[in-house]
CSV table of C-alpha atoms in Angstrom, one decimal:
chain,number,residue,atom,x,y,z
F,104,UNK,CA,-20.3,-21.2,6.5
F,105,UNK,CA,-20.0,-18.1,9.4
F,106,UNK,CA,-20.6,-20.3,11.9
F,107,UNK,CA,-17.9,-22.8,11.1
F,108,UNK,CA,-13.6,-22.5,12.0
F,109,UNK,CA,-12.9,-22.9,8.1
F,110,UNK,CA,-15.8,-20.1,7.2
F,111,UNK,CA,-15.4,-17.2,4.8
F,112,UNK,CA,-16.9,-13.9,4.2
F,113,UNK,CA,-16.5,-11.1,1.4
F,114,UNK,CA,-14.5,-8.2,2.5
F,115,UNK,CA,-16.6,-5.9,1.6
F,116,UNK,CA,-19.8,-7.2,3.6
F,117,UNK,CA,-17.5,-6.9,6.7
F,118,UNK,CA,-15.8,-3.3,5.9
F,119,UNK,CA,-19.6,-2.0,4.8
F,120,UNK,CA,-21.0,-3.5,8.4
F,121,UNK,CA,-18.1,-2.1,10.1
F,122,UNK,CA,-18.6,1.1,8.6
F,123,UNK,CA,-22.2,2.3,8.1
F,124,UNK,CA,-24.3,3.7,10.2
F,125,UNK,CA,-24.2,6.7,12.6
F,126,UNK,CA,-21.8,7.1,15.8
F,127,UNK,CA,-23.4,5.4,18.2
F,128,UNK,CA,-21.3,6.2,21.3
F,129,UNK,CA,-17.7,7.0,22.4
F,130,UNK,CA,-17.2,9.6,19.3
F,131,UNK,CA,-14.2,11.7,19.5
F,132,UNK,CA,-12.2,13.6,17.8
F,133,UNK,CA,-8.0,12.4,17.7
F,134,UNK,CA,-5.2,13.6,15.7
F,135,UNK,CA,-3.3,10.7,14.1
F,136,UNK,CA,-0.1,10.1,16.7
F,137,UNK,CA,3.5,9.8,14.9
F,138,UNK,CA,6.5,8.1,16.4
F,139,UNK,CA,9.8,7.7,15.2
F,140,UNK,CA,12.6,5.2,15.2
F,141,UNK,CA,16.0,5.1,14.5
F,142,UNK,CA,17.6,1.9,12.5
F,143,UNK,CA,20.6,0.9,15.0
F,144,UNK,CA,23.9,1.6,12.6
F,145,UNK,CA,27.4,1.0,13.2
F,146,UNK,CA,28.4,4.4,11.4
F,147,UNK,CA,25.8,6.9,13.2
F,148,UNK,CA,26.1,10.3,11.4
F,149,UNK,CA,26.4,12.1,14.5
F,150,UNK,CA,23.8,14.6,12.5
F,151,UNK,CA,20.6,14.5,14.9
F,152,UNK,CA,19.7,14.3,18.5
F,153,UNK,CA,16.5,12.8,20.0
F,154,UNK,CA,15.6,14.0,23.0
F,155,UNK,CA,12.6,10.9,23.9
F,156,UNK,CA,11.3,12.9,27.5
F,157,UNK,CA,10.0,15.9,24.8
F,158,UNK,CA,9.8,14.0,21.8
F,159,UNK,CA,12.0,16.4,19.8
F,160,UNK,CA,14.2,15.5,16.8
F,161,UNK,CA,16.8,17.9,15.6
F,162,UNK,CA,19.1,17.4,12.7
F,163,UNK,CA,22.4,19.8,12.3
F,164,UNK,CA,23.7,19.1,9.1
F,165,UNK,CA,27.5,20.4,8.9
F,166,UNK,CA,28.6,22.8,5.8
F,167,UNK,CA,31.1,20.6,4.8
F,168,UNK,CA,28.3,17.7,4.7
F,169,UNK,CA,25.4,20.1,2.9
F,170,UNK,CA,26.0,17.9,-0.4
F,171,UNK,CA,24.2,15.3,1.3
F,172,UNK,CA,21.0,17.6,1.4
F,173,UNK,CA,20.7,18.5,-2.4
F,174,UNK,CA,22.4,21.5,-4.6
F,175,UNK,CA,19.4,24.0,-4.0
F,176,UNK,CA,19.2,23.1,-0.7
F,177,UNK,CA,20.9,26.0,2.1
F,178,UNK,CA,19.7,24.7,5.4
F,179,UNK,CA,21.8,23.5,8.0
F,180,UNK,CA,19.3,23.1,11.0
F,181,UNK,CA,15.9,20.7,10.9
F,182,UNK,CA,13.4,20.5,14.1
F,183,UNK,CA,10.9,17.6,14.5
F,184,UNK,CA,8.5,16.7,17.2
F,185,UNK,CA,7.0,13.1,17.4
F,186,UNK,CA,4.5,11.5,20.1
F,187,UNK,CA,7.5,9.3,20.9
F,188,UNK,CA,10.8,8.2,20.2
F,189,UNK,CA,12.6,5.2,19.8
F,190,UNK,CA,16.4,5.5,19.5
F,191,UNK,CA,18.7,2.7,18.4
F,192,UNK,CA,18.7,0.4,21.4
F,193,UNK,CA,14.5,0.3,21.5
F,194,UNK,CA,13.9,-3.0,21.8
F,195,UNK,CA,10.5,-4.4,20.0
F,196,UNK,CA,8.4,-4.4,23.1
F,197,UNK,CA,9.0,-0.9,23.9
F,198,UNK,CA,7.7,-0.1,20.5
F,199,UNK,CA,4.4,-2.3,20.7
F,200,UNK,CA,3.3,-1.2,24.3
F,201,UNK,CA,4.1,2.6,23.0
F,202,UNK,CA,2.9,2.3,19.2
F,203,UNK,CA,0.3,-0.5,19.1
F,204,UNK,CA,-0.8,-1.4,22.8
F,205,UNK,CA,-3.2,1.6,22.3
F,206,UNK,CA,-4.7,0.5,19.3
F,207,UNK,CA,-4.9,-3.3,20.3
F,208,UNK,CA,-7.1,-1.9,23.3
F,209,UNK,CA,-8.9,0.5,21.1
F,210,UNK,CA,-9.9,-2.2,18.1
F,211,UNK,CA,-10.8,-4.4,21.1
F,212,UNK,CA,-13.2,-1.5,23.0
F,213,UNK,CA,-14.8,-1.6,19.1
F,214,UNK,CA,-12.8,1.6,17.6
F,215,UNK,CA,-11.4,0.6,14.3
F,216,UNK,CA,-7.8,1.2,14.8
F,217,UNK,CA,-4.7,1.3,12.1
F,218,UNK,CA,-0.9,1.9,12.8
F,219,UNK,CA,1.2,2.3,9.2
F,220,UNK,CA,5.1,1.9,8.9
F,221,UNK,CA,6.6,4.4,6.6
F,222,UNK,CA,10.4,5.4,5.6
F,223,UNK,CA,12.5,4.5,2.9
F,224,UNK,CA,13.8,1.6,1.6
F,225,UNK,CA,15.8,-0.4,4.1
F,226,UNK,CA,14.9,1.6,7.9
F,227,UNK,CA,13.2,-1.1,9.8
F,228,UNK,CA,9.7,-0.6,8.3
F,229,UNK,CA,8.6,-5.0,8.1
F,230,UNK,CA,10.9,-5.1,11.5
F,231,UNK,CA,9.0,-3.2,13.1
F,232,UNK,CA,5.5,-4.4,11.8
F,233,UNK,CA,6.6,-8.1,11.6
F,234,UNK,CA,9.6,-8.7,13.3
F,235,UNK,CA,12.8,-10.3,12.6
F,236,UNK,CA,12.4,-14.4,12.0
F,237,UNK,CA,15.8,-15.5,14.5
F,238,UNK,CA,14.9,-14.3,18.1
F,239,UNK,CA,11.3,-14.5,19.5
F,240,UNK,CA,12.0,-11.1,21.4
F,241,UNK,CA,12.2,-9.8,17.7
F,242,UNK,CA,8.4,-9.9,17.6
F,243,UNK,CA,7.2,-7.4,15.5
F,244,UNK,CA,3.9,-5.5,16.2
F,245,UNK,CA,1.5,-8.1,14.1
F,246,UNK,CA,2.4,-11.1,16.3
F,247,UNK,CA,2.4,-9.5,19.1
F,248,UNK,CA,-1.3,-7.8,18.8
F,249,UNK,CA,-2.9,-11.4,17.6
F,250,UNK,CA,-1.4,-13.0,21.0
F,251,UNK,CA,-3.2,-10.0,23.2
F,252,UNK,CA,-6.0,-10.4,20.9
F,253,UNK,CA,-7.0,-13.6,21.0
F,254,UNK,CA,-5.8,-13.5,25.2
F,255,UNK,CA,-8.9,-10.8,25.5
F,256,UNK,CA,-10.9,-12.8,23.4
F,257,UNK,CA,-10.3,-16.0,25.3
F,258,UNK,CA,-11.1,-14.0,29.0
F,259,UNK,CA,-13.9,-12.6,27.2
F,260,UNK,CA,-15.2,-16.3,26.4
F,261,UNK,CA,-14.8,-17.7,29.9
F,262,UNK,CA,-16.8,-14.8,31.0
F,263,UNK,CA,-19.6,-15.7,28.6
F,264,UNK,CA,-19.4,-13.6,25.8
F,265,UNK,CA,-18.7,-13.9,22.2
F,266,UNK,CA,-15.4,-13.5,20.2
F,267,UNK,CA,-14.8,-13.8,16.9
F,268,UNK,CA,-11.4,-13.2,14.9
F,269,UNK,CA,-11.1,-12.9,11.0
F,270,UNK,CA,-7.9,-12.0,9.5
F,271,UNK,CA,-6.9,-11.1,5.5
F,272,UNK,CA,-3.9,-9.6,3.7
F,273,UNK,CA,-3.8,-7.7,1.1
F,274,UNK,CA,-0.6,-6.8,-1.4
F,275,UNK,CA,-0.7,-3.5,-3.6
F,276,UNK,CA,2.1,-4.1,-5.9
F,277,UNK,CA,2.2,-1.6,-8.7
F,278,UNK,CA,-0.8,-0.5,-7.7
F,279,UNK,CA,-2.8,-3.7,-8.3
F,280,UNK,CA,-4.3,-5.3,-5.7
F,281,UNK,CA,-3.6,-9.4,-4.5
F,282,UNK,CA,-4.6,-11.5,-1.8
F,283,UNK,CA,-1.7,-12.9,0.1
F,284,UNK,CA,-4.4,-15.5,1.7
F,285,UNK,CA,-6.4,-16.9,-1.2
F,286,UNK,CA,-8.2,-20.5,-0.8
F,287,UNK,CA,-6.5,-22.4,-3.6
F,288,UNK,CA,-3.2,-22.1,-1.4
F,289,UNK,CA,-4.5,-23.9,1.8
F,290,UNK,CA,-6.0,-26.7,-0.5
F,291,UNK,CA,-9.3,-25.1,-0.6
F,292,UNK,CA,-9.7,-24.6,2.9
F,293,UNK,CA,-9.2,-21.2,4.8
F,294,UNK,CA,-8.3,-22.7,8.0
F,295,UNK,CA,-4.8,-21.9,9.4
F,296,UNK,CA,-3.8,-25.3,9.0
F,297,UNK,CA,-0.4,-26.0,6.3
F,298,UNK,CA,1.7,-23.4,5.1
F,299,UNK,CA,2.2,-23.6,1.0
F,300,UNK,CA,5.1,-23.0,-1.0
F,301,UNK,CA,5.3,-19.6,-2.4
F,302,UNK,CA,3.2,-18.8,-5.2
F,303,UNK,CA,3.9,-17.0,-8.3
F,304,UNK,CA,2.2,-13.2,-7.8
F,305,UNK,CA,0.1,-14.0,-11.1
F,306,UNK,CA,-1.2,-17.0,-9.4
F,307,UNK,CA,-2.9,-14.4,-6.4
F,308,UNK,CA,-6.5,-13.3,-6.8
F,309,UNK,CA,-6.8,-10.0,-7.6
F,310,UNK,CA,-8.3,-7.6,-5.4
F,311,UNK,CA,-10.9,-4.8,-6.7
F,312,UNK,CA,-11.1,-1.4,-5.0
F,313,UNK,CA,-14.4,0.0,-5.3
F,314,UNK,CA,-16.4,2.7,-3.5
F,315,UNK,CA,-20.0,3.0,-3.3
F,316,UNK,CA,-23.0,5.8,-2.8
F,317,UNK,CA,-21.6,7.0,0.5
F,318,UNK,CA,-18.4,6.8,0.5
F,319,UNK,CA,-17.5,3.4,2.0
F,320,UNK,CA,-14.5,1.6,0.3
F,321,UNK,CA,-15.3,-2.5,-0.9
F,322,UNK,CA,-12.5,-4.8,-1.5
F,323,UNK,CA,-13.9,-7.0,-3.8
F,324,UNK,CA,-12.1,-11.1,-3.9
F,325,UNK,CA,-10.2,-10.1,-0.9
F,326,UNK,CA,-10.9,-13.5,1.0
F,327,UNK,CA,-11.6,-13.4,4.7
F,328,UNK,CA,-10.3,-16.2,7.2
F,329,UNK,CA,-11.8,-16.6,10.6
F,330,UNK,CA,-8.7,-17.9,13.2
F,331,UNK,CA,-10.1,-19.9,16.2
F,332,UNK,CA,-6.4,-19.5,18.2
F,333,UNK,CA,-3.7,-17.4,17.9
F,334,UNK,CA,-1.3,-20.1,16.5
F,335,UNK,CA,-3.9,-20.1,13.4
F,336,UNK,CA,-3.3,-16.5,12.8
F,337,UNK,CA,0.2,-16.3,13.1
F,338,UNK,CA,0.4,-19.4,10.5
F,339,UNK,CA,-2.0,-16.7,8.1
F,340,UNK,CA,0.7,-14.3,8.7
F,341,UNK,CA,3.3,-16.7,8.0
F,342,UNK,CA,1.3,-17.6,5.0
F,343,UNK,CA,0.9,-14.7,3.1
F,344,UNK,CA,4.5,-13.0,3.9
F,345,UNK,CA,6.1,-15.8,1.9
F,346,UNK,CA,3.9,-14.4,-1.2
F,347,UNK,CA,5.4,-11.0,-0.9
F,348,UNK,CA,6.9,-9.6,-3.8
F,349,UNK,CA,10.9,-8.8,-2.3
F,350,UNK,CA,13.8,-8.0,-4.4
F,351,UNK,CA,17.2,-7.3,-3.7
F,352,UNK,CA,18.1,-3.9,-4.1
F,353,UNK,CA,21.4,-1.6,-3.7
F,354,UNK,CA,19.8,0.1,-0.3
F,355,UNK,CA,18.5,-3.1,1.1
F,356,UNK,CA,18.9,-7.3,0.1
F,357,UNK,CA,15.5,-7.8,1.0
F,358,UNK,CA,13.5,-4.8,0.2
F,359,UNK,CA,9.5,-5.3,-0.1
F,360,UNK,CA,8.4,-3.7,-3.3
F,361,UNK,CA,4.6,-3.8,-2.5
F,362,UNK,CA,2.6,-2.0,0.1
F,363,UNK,CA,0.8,-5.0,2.1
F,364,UNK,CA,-1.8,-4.4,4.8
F,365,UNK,CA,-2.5,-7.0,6.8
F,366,UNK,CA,-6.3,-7.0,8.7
F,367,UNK,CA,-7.4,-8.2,12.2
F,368,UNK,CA,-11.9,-7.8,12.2
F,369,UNK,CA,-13.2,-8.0,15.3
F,370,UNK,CA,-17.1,-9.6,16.2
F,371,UNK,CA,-17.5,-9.4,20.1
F,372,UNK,CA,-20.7,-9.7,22.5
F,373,UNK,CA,-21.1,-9.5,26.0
F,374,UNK,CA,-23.1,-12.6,27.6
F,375,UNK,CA,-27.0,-12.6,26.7
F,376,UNK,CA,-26.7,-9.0,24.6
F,377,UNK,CA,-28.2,-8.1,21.0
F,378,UNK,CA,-25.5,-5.6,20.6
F,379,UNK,CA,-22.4,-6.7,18.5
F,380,UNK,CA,-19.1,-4.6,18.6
F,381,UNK,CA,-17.6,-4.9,15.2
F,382,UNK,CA,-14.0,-3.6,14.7
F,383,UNK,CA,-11.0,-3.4,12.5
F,384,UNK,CA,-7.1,-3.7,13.4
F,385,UNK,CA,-5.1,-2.4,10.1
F,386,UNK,CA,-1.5,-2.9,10.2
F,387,UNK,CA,0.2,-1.4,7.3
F,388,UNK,CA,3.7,-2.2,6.1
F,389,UNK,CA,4.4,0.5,3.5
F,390,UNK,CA,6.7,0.0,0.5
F,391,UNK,CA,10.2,1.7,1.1
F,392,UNK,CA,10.5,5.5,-0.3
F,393,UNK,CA,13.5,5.7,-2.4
F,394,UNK,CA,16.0,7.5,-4.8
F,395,UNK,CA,15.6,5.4,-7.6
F,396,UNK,CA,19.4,6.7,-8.4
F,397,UNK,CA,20.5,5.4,-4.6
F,398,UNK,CA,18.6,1.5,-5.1
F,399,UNK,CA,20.5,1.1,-8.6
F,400,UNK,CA,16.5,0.2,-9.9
F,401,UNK,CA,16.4,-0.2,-13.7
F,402,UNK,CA,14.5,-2.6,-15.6
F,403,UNK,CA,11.0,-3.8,-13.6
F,404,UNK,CA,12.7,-2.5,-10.5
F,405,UNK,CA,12.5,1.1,-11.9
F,406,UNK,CA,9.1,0.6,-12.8
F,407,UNK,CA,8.8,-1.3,-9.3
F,408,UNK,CA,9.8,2.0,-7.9
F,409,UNK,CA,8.3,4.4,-10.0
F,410,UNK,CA,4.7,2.6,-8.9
F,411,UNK,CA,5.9,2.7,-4.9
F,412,UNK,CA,7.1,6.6,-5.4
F,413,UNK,CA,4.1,7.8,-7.4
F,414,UNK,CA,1.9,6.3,-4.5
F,415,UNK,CA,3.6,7.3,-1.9
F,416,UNK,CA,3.5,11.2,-3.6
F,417,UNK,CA,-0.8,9.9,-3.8
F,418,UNK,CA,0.1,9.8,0.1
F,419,UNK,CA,1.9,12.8,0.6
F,420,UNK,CA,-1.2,14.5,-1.8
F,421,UNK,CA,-4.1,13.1,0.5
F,422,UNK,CA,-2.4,14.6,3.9
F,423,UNK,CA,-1.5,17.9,2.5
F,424,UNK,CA,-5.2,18.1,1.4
F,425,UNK,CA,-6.5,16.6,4.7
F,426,UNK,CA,-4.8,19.1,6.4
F,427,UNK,CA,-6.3,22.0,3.9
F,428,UNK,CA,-9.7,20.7,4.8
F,429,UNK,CA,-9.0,21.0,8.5
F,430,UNK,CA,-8.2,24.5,8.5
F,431,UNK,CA,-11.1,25.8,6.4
F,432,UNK,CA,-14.8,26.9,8.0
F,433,UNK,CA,-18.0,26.0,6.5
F,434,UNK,CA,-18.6,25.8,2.8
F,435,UNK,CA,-15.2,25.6,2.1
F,436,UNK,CA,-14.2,22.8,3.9
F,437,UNK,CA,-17.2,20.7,2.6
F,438,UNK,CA,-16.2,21.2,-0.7
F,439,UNK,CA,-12.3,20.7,-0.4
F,440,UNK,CA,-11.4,17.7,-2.6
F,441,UNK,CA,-9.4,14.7,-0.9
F,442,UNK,CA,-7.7,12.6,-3.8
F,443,UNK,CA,-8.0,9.0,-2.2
F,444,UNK,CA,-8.4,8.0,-5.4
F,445,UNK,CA,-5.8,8.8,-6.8
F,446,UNK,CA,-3.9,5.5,-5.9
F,447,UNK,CA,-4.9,2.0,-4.7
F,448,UNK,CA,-3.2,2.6,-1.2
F,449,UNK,CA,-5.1,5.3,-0.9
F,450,UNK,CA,-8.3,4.2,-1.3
F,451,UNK,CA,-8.0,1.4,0.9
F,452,UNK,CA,-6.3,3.0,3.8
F,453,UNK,CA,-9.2,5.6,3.0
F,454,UNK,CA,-11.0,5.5,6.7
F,455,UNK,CA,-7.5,5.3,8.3
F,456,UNK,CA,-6.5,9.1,7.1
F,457,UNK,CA,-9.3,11.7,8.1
F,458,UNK,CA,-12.0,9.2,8.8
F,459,UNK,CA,-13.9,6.6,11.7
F,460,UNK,CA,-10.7,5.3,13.1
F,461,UNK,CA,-7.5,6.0,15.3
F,462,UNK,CA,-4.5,5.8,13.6
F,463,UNK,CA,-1.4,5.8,14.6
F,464,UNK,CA,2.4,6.0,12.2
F,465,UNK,CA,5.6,4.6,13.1
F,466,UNK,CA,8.3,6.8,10.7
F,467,UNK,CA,11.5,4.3,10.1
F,468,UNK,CA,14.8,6.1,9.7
F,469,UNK,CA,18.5,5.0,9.0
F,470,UNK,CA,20.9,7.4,11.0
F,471,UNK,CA,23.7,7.0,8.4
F,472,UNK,CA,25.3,10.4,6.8
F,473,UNK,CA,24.0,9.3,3.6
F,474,UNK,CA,20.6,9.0,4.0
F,475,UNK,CA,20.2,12.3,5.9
F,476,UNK,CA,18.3,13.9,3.3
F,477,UNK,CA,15.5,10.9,3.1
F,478,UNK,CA,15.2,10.6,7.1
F,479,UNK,CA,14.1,14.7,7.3
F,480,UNK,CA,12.2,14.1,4.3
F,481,UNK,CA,10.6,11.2,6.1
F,482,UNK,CA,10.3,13.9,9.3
F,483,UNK,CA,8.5,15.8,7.3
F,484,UNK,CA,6.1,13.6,6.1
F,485,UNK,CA,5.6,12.6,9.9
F,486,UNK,CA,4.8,16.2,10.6
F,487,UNK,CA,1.9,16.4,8.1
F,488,UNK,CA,0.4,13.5,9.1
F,489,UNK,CA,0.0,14.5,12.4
F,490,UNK,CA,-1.8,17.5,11.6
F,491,UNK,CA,-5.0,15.2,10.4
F,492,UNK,CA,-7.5,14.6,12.9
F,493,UNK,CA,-9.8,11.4,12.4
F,494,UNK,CA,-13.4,11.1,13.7
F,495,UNK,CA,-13.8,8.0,15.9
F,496,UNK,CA,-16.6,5.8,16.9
F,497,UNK,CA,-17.2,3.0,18.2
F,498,UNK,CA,-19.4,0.2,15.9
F,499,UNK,CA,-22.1,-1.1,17.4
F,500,UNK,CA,-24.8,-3.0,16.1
F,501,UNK,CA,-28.1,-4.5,17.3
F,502,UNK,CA,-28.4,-8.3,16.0
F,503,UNK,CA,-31.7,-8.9,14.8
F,504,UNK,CA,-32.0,-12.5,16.1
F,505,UNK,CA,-31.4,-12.1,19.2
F,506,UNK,CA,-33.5,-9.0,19.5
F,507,UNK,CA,-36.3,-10.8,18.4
F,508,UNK,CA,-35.8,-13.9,20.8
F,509,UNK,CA,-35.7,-11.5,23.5
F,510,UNK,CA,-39.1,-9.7,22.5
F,511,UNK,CA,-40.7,-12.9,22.2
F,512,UNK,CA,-39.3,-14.1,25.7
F,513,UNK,CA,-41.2,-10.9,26.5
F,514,UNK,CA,-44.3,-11.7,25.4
F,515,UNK,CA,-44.2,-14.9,26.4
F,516,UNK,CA,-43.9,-13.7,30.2
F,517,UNK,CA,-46.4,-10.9,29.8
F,518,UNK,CA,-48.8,-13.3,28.7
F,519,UNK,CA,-48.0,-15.2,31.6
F,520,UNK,CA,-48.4,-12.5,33.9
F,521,UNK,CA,-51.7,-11.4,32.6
F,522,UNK,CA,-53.0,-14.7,32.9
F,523,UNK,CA,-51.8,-15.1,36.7
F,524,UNK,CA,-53.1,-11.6,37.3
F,525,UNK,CA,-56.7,-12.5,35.8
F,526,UNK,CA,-56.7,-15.7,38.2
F,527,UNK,CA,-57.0,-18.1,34.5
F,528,UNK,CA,-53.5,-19.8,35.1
F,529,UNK,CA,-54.6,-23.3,36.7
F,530,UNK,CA,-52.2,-25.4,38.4
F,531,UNK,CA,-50.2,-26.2,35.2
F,532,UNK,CA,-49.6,-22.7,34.3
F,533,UNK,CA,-48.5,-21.6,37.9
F,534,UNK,CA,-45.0,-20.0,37.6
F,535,UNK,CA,-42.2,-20.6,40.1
F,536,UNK,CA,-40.2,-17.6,42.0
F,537,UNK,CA,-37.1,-17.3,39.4
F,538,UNK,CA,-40.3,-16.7,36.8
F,539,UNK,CA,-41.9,-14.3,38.9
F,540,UNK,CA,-38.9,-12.8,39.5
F,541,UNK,CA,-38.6,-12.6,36.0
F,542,UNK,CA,-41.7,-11.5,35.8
C-alpha cells in the first residue's frame, strides 16, 4: 500500500494530482535556461571560444576547414549565447550547483522542475546526467540531487513535517515506451533492496502514453517506487541503467540508443498542515543526435537511429512552434498547433516545454574539428529552446483528512466553549488553560 516503504502507485494518478488544478501561488513566468559544455579532447579544433563571464560561444570555422560545414554551406563565423558555460576542465560539481542546484531547490519549494541533456552521439550527455562509474567526484547530476533530496527531506522530518520520495524510469526506445523499474525484477517487491541482472528489453513492461480531456499526459504501467533513504534510490538508478538499451557505435563504444527519463515526485507537509506540496524532478538523458553516415549504423542501428533522429526533428518541431506561439497576440496564439504528439518523447516531456514547470537544458558538445558542424547545429537548437517561456506554479493541495480532523477538533472546542459560556459544563467538563487557550 501508500503507506508502506515497498508501496506503489500508477503514474498517472501522481502526474494527474501533480498537475490539475489552478495556480495556487508562486506563478511566474521563466524562459527555459540553456547551458553548454564542452567534452574535454585531446585534439581541440581550435574553432570556438567560450567566453563563461558573458556566456558567449563563437565558432570561426577556417576556409580551408569549410568542408567540415557541408557543400551548400558559406559561413565562416557562428555566435551563441548560453546561461552558462562549462569549458573542458568543468568538473561535475560545477555543473550540478550551476545546472541542477536550482531545480533541486525549486522541485523541493513544490515547482515541478526538469533539466534535459541534449547533443550528439558521444558529448558527455549520460556523464553529465549520471556520472562516470570510477571516481565518486564523477557524480553525475541524478545522484547528486537524490543525496540533497532526501538531506532536505530528512531536516524537514526532524522538524516535524512530512516527506515522501517516489522515483520511476522510463526508456523510449524506438519510440515505444519501457519501464526500467518494473516489479518482476526486484522479485516482486519495489523496495530498493537487490540489484537484478539485466533483462532482455522485451522482458520490460511497456509504457502507454495517453492524454486526457485537458490536456494532462498519463503514463500508463509506468510503476512507481517510493525510496525511504537515498541509498535506496541510487540502487533504483543503478537498477534501471543496467536495462538500457547501449550499443557500440563508430562515434561512441557505449552510445545509449534510447531517450530515458528518469523521475524524482515529491509529497511534503509542514507539521500539523492540510496542505500537501506535490512536485516533480525530471531528469532527461536524451538519445545522441547523429549522422547516421558518421556512427557507421546499418542494420537495427539504422533503424535505432532513424527512431532517435525523427524524434529528435519531433523536438526541434515542438520548439520552433513554441516559439511561433510566443510571438503571436490573441486569437492566433490560442489556435497555434504544438505537435507534442508527434513523438513519444514529446508527449511525455509535454509540461517540461511551454508548460507548469522550470526547465532547464544542458547542450553536450565534442570540440574536435570533425564534429564542428553537429556542435553549432546543437547551438542552434540551444538557442530555440531558450526562446520558450514555461508557466510555473507551485502544487498545492488541501488533504481532505486532515481538513476534516481539524474541523471536527473545531467543533469539538466550540461546543466546549458554549457550554462553559452557558455555565452547563460541571466539574467534569471544566477545561484546563492549554484548552482555554485553545479555546
Amino acid at each position: 500500500g501508500n503507506g508502506s516503504a515497498g508501496g506503489r502507485r500508477s503514474m498517472a494518478a501522481s502526474a494527474a494530482a501533480a498537475g490539475d488544478g489552478a495556480p495556487k501561488s508562486g506563478e511566474r513566468s521563466d524562459h527555459i535556461r540553456v547551458f553548454l559544455r564542452v567534452r574535454p579532447t585531446r585534439r581541440p579544433s581550435g574553432f570556438f571560444g567560450l567566453d563563461e563571464e558573458s556566456g558567449s560561444v563563437r565558432f570561426d570555422v577556417p576556409p580551408d576547414a569549410a568542408g567540415l560545414m557541408g557543400p551548400n554551406n558559406s559561413r565562416s563565423q557562428y555566435d551563441f549565447r548560453f546561461d552558462g558555460l562549462f569549458g573542458m576542465t568543468a568538473r561535475q560539481e560545477d555543473v550540478f550547483e550551476r545546472v541542477a542546484g536550482p531545480a533541486v531547490a525549486n522541485a523541493l519549494a513544490g515547482y515541478n522542475a526538469t533539466i534535459f541533456a541534449y547533443g550528439q552521439t558521444g558529448s558527455g550527455k549520460t556523464f553529465t546526467i549520471t556520472g562516470g562509474p570510477q571516481r565518486y567526484e564523477d557524480r553525475g547530476i541524478i545522484p547528486r540531487a537524490l543525496q540533497r533530496i532526501f538531506q532536505q527531506c530528512d531536516a524537514s522530518r526532524k522538524a516535524g513535517g512530512q516527506a515522501t520520495v517516489w522515483i520511476s524510469y522510463l526508456e523510449v526506445y524506438n519510440e515505444v515506451g519501457y519501464d526500467l523499474l518494473e516489479d518482476s525484477a526486484t522479485g516482486g517487491h519495489s523496495r530498493a533492496g537487490t540489484v537484478p541482472g539485466t533483462k532482455a528489453l522485451e522482458e520490460l513492461p511497456r509504457v502507454t502514453v495517453r492524454e486526457d480531456e485537458y490536456g494532462n499526459v498519463h503514463l500508463g504501467n509506468l510503476s512507481l517506487h517510493r525510496a525511504e533513504s537515498e541509498e535506496e534510490a541510487l540502487n533504483l538508478l543503478f537498477q534501471g541503467d543496467t536495462n538500457r538499451a547501449i550499443c557500440e557505435t563508430a562515434m561512441n563504444p557505449v552510445s545509449s540508443r534510447s531517450h530515458c527519463v528518469f523521475t524524482i515526485s515529491l509529497e511534503q507537509r509542514e507539521e500539523g498542515s492540510p496542505v500537501v506540496r506535490r512536485s516533480k524532478l525530471h531528469l532527461v538523458d536524451l538519445a545522441g543526435s547523429e549522422r547516421v553516415h558518421k556512427t557507421g549504423a546499418t542494420g537495427s542501428l539504422f533503424r535505432e537511429a532513424t527512431h532517435i533522429n525523427s524524434s529528435l526533428l519531433a523536438l526541434r518541431r515542438v520548439i520552433d512552434s513554441l516559439h511561433e506561439r510566443s510571438v503571436r497576440r490573441g486569437a492566433a496564439r490560442q489556435h497555434t498547433h504544438v505537435p507534442y504528439r508527434d513523438s513519444t518523447i514529446t508527449s511525455v516531456l509535454r509540461d517540461s516545454l511551454g508548460g507548469n514547470c522550470k526547465t532547464a537544458v544542458v547542450a553536450t558538445v565534442s570540440g574536435e574539428a570533425s564534429n564542428t558542424d553537429e556542435s553549432i547545429s546543437t547551438c542552434r537548437f540551444a538557442q530555440g529552446v531558450a526562446r520558450i517561456r514555461n508557466e510555473a506554479c507551485v502544487n498545492l493541495e488541501t488533504d481532505p483528512a486532515v481538513l476534516v480532523a481539524r474541523l471536527k477538533e473545531q467543533v469539538r472546542l466550540l461546543q466546549i466553549e458554549k457550554d462553559y459560556a452557558a455555565g452547563e459544563a460541571g466539574s467534569e467538563a471544566e477545561i484546563d488553560e492549554e484548552e482555554r487557550a485553545r479555546v
